[in-house]
Amino acid sequence: MYSSELIKGTLKTIILKLLSDSDEMYGYELTQRVKELTGGKIQLTEGALYPTLHALEAQGVLSTNVVNVGNRIRKYYSITPTGKQLANDKVNEYADFIQTMTFLLGLKPNLG
Amino acid sequence: MYSSELIKGTLKTIILKLLSDSDEMYGYELTQRVKELTGGKIQLTEGALYPTLHALEAQGVLSTNVVNVGNRIRKYYSITPTGKQLANDKVNEYADFIQTMTFLLGLKPNLG
DNA sequence: ATATATACCTAAGAAAATTATGTATATAAA
DNA sequence: TTTATATACATAATTTTCTTAGGTATATAT
């Protein structure tokens, strides 16, 4: 796990990117996918995730579909066209930012 | 300029790295150096910078040396041995984080 | 005179996260 | 069988971190 400080400000970008590459995902699924993809190094907390999902929906970049699974509910989120554009912008901006930080911190460019 | 959201959580790492590579620097100098090195893409704000410098000093990772320049004061910060260690840890953690985010967001590894 | 640059600082408020808590079902383990 | 863990949603209080705005003061360029 990274220090929480370091992960700040990346949540929206991560959510939008994953939903951009998937038809639909629900909140809990997002936490598990991120945990899996990062080998446990990034773990989304529910207290941060759910309010952010609600905000993104209110903003019109995500839409929802509530489904009953057994007796529990599951809220699927999918990305809207506006959201797809935003996801692209955010990912591109982050890519640029990473290059800037790589230079600023004197890190070796990643040569695979 | 990047969206402020994106820069969150990187301030301490940036300060520690620059002071780690320099004998001493003062606050205003740090803002100018970062602006110059990033082509204006990252600009430290004084409201964030000064409280953070004070906190790092209180924490024992920075020490200060106040100098009179003409009639104005200038407060030079230099990094302590503890601070040098912390700078290393933070930069290494950030390097790792960048790799994780590069993978998670599906970015091309930087091939120069 | 006025604006910009240098150089420090703090305080109110906003933004974003953590921590803690709540509800509820399902399943595996002791 | 009851206890812990996993699934699955949610909110509220608090903390952290930053922005915005303001304050003090000198030097220099317009």
Short mmCIF file of C-alpha atoms (C1' of nucleotides) in Angstrom, two decimals:
data_model
loop_
_atom_site.label_atom_id
_atom_site.label_comp_id
_atom_site.label_asym_id
_atom_site.label_seq_id
_atom_site.Cartn_x
_atom_site.Cartn_y
_atom_site.Cartn_z
CA MET A 1 0.00 0.00 0.00
CA TYR A 2 1.20 3.44 -0.89
CA SER A 3 1.00 6.27 1.63
CA SER A 4 -2.49 7.70 1.33
CA GLU A 5 -1.08 11.14 0.60
CA LEU A 6 0.34 9.91 -2.67
CA ILE A 7 -2.90 8.49 -4.06
CA LYS A 8 -4.87 11.67 -3.46
CA GLY A 9 -6.44 13.16 -6.55
CA THR A 10 -6.24 10.02 -8.67
CA LEU A 11 -9.59 8.48 -7.75
CA LYS A 12 -11.75 10.05 -10.45
CA THR A 13 -9.21 9.28 -13.14
CA ILE A 14 -9.03 5.63 -12.09
CA ILE A 15 -12.81 5.21 -11.95
CA LEU A 16 -13.35 6.88 -15.32
CA LYS A 17 -10.62 4.84 -17.00
CA LEU A 18 -11.91 1.48 -15.75
CA LEU A 19 -15.49 2.29 -16.69
CA SER A 20 -14.26 3.54 -20.03
CA ASP A 21 -12.84 0.10 -20.79
CA SER A 22 -15.79 -1.86 -19.47
CA ASP A 23 -19.47 -2.03 -20.34
CA GLU A 24 -20.53 -1.55 -16.75
CA MET A 25 -19.17 -2.11 -13.26
CA TYR A 26 -20.52 -1.77 -9.74
CA GLY A 27 -18.78 -0.10 -6.83
CA TYR A 28 -17.53 -3.13 -5.02
CA GLU A 29 -16.33 -4.59 -8.27
CA LEU A 30 -14.23 -1.46 -8.88
CA THR A 31 -12.50 -1.85 -5.51
CA GLN A 32 -11.68 -5.48 -6.29
CA ARG A 33 -10.48 -4.80 -9.81
CA VAL A 34 -8.15 -2.02 -8.72
CA LYS A 35 -6.80 -4.14 -5.88
CA GLU A 36 -6.20 -7.00 -8.30
CA LEU A 37 -4.62 -4.89 -11.05
CA THR A 38 -2.23 -3.16 -8.63
CA GLY A 39 -1.31 -6.20 -6.58
CA GLY A 40 -2.96 -4.63 -3.55
CA LYS A 41 -0.89 -1.45 -3.79
CA ILE A 42 -3.95 0.70 -4.39
CA GLN A 43 -7.12 -0.05 -2.48
CA LEU A 44 -10.13 2.16 -2.97
CA THR A 45 -11.95 2.85 0.27
CA GLU A 46 -15.73 2.88 0.28
CA GLY A 47 -15.91 6.20 2.08
CA ALA A 48 -14.12 7.82 -0.82
CA LEU A 49 -15.52 5.69 -3.63
CA TYR A 50 -19.28 5.96 -3.17
CA PRO A 51 -19.52 9.74 -2.73
CA THR A 52 -17.32 10.13 -5.81
CA LEU A 53 -19.50 7.79 -7.88
CA HIS A 54 -22.57 9.78 -6.81
CA ALA A 55 -20.88 13.04 -7.76
CA LEU A 56 -19.85 11.71 -11.17
CA GLU A 57 -23.40 10.53 -11.77
CA ALA A 58 -24.83 13.92 -10.74
CA GLN A 59 -22.34 15.49 -13.13
CA GLY A 60 -23.71 13.37 -15.96
CA VAL A 61 -20.58 11.43 -16.76
CA LEU A 62 -21.87 8.18 -15.30
CA SER A 63 -25.30 6.56 -15.43
CA THR A 64 -26.65 3.82 -13.19
CA ASN A 65 -28.64 0.64 -13.37
CA VAL A 66 -29.80 -0.92 -10.13
CA VAL A 67 -30.19 -4.69 -10.17
CA ASN A 68 -31.40 -7.16 -7.58
CA VAL A 69 -28.97 -9.98 -7.01
CA GLY A 70 -30.66 -12.45 -4.71
CA ASN A 71 -31.88 -10.21 -1.92
CA ARG A 72 -29.09 -7.69 -2.23
CA ILE A 73 -28.98 -4.73 -4.56
CA ARG A 74 -26.20 -4.00 -6.93
CA LYS A 75 -25.74 -0.64 -8.62
CA TYR A 76 -24.09 -0.83 -11.99
CA TYR A 77 -22.34 2.24 -13.35
CA SER A 78 -21.66 2.84 -17.00
CA ILE A 79 -19.93 5.75 -18.66
CA THR A 80 -21.81 8.28 -20.78
CA PRO A 81 -20.41 9.82 -23.99
CA THR A 82 -19.52 12.95 -22.03
CA GLY A 83 -17.84 10.71 -19.49
CA LYS A 84 -15.82 8.95 -22.15
CA GLN A 85 -14.49 12.30 -23.31
CA LEU A 86 -13.67 13.29 -19.74
CA ALA A 87 -11.94 9.96 -19.14
CA ASN A 88 -9.75 10.56 -22.18
CA ASP A 89 -8.87 14.07 -21.10
CA LYS A 90 -8.05 12.99 -17.56
CA VAL A 91 -5.89 10.07 -18.65
CA ASN A 92 -4.00 12.23 -21.13
CA GLU A 93 -3.45 14.92 -18.54
CA TYR A 94 -2.18 12.33 -16.09
CA ALA A 95 0.20 10.88 -18.69
CA ASP A 96 1.63 14.36 -19.20
CA PHE A 97 1.84 14.90 -15.47
CA ILE A 98 3.75 11.65 -15.02
CA GLN A 99 6.34 12.80 -17.55
CA THR A 100 6.70 16.12 -15.77
CA MET A 101 7.12 14.45 -12.38
CA THR A 102 9.56 11.89 -13.83
CA PHE A 103 11.74 14.75 -14.99
CA LEU A 104 11.28 16.85 -11.87
CA LEU A 105 12.16 13.99 -9.53
CA GLY A 106 15.03 12.86 -11.73
CA LEU A 107 13.59 9.41 -12.33
CA LYS A 108 14.76 7.13 -15.10
CA PRO A 109 12.28 7.00 -17.95
CA ASN A 110 10.74 3.53 -17.87
CA LEU A 111 12.47 1.41 -20.50
CA GLY A 112 10.30 -1.64 -19.83
CA MET B 1 -1.09 24.23 -15.50
CA TYR B 2 -2.45 20.88 -14.44
CA SER B 3 -5.78 20.64 -12.66
CA SER B 4 -5.04 21.23 -9.00
CA GLU B 5 -6.65 17.93 -8.13
CA LEU B 6 -3.90 16.08 -9.92
CA ILE B 7 -1.01 17.73 -8.10
CA LYS B 8 -2.39 16.98 -4.67
CA GLY B 9 -0.12 15.00 -2.44
CA THR B 10 3.06 15.70 -4.38
CA LEU B 11 4.19 18.86 -2.60
CA LYS B 12 6.31 17.30 0.14
CA THR B 13 8.01 14.97 -2.30
CA ILE B 14 8.89 17.85 -4.62
CA ILE B 15 10.26 20.03 -1.81
CA LEU B 16 12.32 17.22 -0.33
CA LYS B 17 13.76 16.21 -3.69
CA LEU B 18 14.84 19.74 -4.64
CA LEU B 19 16.38 20.38 -1.25
CA SER B 20 18.05 17.00 -1.42
CA ASP B 21 19.87 18.05 -4.59
CA SER B 22 20.77 21.52 -3.37
CA ASP B 23 22.79 22.89 -0.48
CA GLU B 24 20.02 25.24 0.57
CA MET B 25 17.04 27.03 -0.95
CA TYR B 26 14.50 29.57 0.25
CA GLY B 27 10.77 29.39 -0.23
CA TYR B 28 10.38 31.83 -3.04
CA GLU B 29 13.31 30.21 -4.81
CA LEU B 30 11.55 26.85 -4.66
CA THR B 31 8.46 28.28 -6.35
CA GLN B 32 10.58 29.75 -9.15
CA ARG B 33 12.68 26.63 -9.62
CA VAL B 34 9.66 24.35 -9.90
CA LYS B 35 7.97 26.75 -12.31
CA GLU B 36 11.12 26.86 -14.42
CA LEU B 37 11.75 23.10 -14.38
CA THR B 38 8.17 22.26 -15.35
CA GLY B 39 7.69 24.98 -17.94
CA GLY B 40 5.04 26.56 -15.76
CA LYS B 41 2.99 23.38 -15.55
CA ILE B 42 3.43 23.13 -11.80
CA GLN B 43 3.33 26.31 -9.74
CA LEU B 44 3.64 26.06 -5.99
CA THR B 45 1.32 28.43 -4.18
CA GLU B 46 2.60 30.25 -1.13
CA GLY B 47 -0.44 29.29 0.94
CA ALA B 48 0.48 25.65 0.51
CA LEU B 49 4.25 26.01 0.48
CA TYR B 50 5.01 27.94 3.65
CA PRO B 51 2.87 25.88 6.03
CA THR B 52 4.40 22.72 4.57
CA LEU B 53 7.95 24.04 5.01
CA HIS B 54 7.11 24.88 8.63
CA ALA B 55 5.70 21.42 9.19
CA LEU B 56 8.76 19.74 7.68
CA GLU B 57 11.01 21.85 9.88
CA ALA B 58 8.98 20.99 12.99
CA GLN B 59 9.29 17.36 11.96
CA GLY B 60 13.06 17.68 11.90
CA VAL B 61 13.61 16.93 8.24
CA LEU B 62 14.51 20.52 7.35
CA SER B 63 16.55 23.13 9.17
CA THR B 64 16.58 26.87 8.61
CA ASN B 65 18.98 29.74 8.35
CA VAL B 66 17.55 33.26 8.30
CA VAL B 67 19.58 35.83 6.39
CA ASN B 68 19.17 39.54 5.85
CA VAL B 69 19.28 40.52 2.20
CA GLY B 70 19.29 44.28 2.10
CA ASN B 71 16.32 45.10 4.32
CA ARG B 72 14.36 41.99 3.53
CA ILE B 73 14.69 38.65 5.25
CA ARG B 74 15.29 35.40 3.48
CA LYS B 75 14.82 32.03 5.12
CA TYR B 76 17.06 29.33 3.75
CA TYR B 77 16.02 25.73 4.18
CA SER B 78 18.42 22.82 4.08
CA ILE B 79 17.73 19.14 4.45
CA THR B 80 18.82 17.15 7.51
CA PRO B 81 20.17 13.58 7.36
CA THR B 82 16.74 12.31 8.43
CA GLY B 83 15.25 14.44 5.69
CA LYS B 84 17.60 13.02 3.10
CA GLN B 85 16.44 9.55 4.01
CA LEU B 86 12.80 10.62 3.84
CA ALA B 87 13.39 12.28 0.47
CA ASN B 88 14.83 9.05 -0.86
CA ASP B 89 11.94 7.00 0.43
CA LYS B 90 9.35 9.39 -0.96
CA VAL B 91 10.96 9.60 -4.38
CA ASN B 92 11.28 5.82 -4.58
CA GLU B 93 7.69 5.35 -3.53
CA TYR B 94 6.58 7.86 -6.12
CA ALA B 95 8.59 6.10 -8.83
CA ASP B 96 6.84 2.86 -7.94
CA PHE B 97 3.49 4.61 -7.89
CA ILE B 98 4.08 6.04 -11.37
CA GLN B 99 4.72 2.55 -12.69
CA THR B 100 1.55 1.27 -11.10
CA MET B 101 -0.51 4.13 -12.50
CA THR B 102 1.09 3.74 -15.92
CA PHE B 103 -0.08 0.14 -15.97
CA LEU B 104 -3.48 0.83 -14.44
CA LEU B 105 -4.27 3.62 -16.90
CA GLY B 106 -2.89 1.67 -19.83
CA LEU B 107 -0.24 4.24 -20.69
CA LYS B 108 2.73 3.50 -22.90
CA PRO B 109 5.91 3.14 -20.93
CA ASN B 110 8.05 6.17 -21.75
CA LEU B 111 10.64 5.14 -24.32
CA GLY B 112 12.34 8.54 -24.40
"C1'" DA C 1 2.46 57.09 -9.25
"C1'" DT C 2 1.69 52.42 -10.33
"C1'" DA C 3 2.55 47.85 -11.38
"C1'" DT C 4 5.43 43.99 -10.91
"C1'" DA C 5 8.79 41.30 -8.61
"C1'" DT C 6 10.83 39.76 -4.44
"C1'" DA C 7 9.97 37.63 0.19
"C1'" DC C 8 7.91 36.38 4.19
"C1'" DC C 9 3.43 34.98 6.66
"C1'" DT C 10 -1.49 33.50 8.34
"C1'" DA C 11 -6.46 32.53 8.30
"C1'" DA C 12 -10.96 31.27 6.45
"C1'" DG C 13 -12.98 28.20 3.65
"C1'" DA C 14 -13.31 24.40 0.29
"C1'" DA C 15 -12.12 19.94 -1.34
"C1'" DA C 16 -10.96 15.30 -0.79
"C1'" DA C 17 -9.84 11.79 1.83
"C1'" DT C 18 -9.92 8.73 6.25
"C1'" DT C 19 -12.19 6.60 9.89
"C1'" DA C 20 -16.10 5.00 11.88
"C1'" DT C 21 -20.51 3.48 11.66
"C1'" DG C 22 -24.87 1.53 9.89
"C1'" DT C 23 -27.77 -1.85 7.20
"C1'" DA C 24 -28.21 -6.43 5.21
"C1'" DT C 25 -27.33 -11.09 3.05
"C1'" DA C 26 -24.29 -15.14 2.09
"C1'" DT C 27 -20.88 -18.32 3.10
"C1'" DA C 28 -17.00 -20.51 5.26
"C1'" DA C 29 -14.79 -21.86 9.46
"C1'" DA C 30 -14.42 -22.94 14.38
"C1'" DT D 1 -24.07 -22.57 15.88
"C1'" DT D 2 -22.07 -18.56 16.25
"C1'" DT D 3 -18.35 -16.11 14.50
"C1'" DA D 4 -15.61 -14.23 10.98
"C1'" DT D 5 -15.22 -12.96 6.36
"C1'" DA D 6 -17.06 -11.58 2.03
"C1'" DT D 7 -20.38 -9.16 -0.60
"C1'" DA D 8 -22.79 -4.62 -1.30
"C1'" DC D 9 -24.74 -0.51 -0.48
"C1'" DA D 10 -24.55 4.11 2.18
"C1'" DT D 11 -23.64 8.30 5.27
"C1'" DA D 12 -21.45 11.31 8.89
"C1'" DA D 13 -17.76 13.22 11.68
"C1'" DT D 14 -13.26 14.32 11.44
"C1'" DT D 15 -8.80 15.17 9.48
"C1'" DT D 16 -5.71 16.50 5.92
"C1'" DT D 17 -4.43 19.32 2.29
"C1'" DC D 18 -5.04 22.79 -0.64
"C1'" DT D 19 -7.06 27.30 -2.50
"C1'" DT D 20 -8.23 31.86 -1.99
"C1'" DA D 21 -7.65 35.93 0.09
"C1'" DG D 22 -5.45 38.92 2.77
"C1'" DG D 23 -1.46 41.23 5.32
"C1'" DT D 24 3.48 43.31 5.71
"C1'" DA D 25 7.42 45.22 3.42
"C1'" DT D 26 11.25 46.52 0.02
"C1'" DA D 27 13.05 47.09 -4.79
"C1'" DT D 28 12.66 48.07 -9.46
"C1'" DA D 29 10.67 49.09 -13.81
"C1'" DT D 30 7.05 51.68 -16.38
#
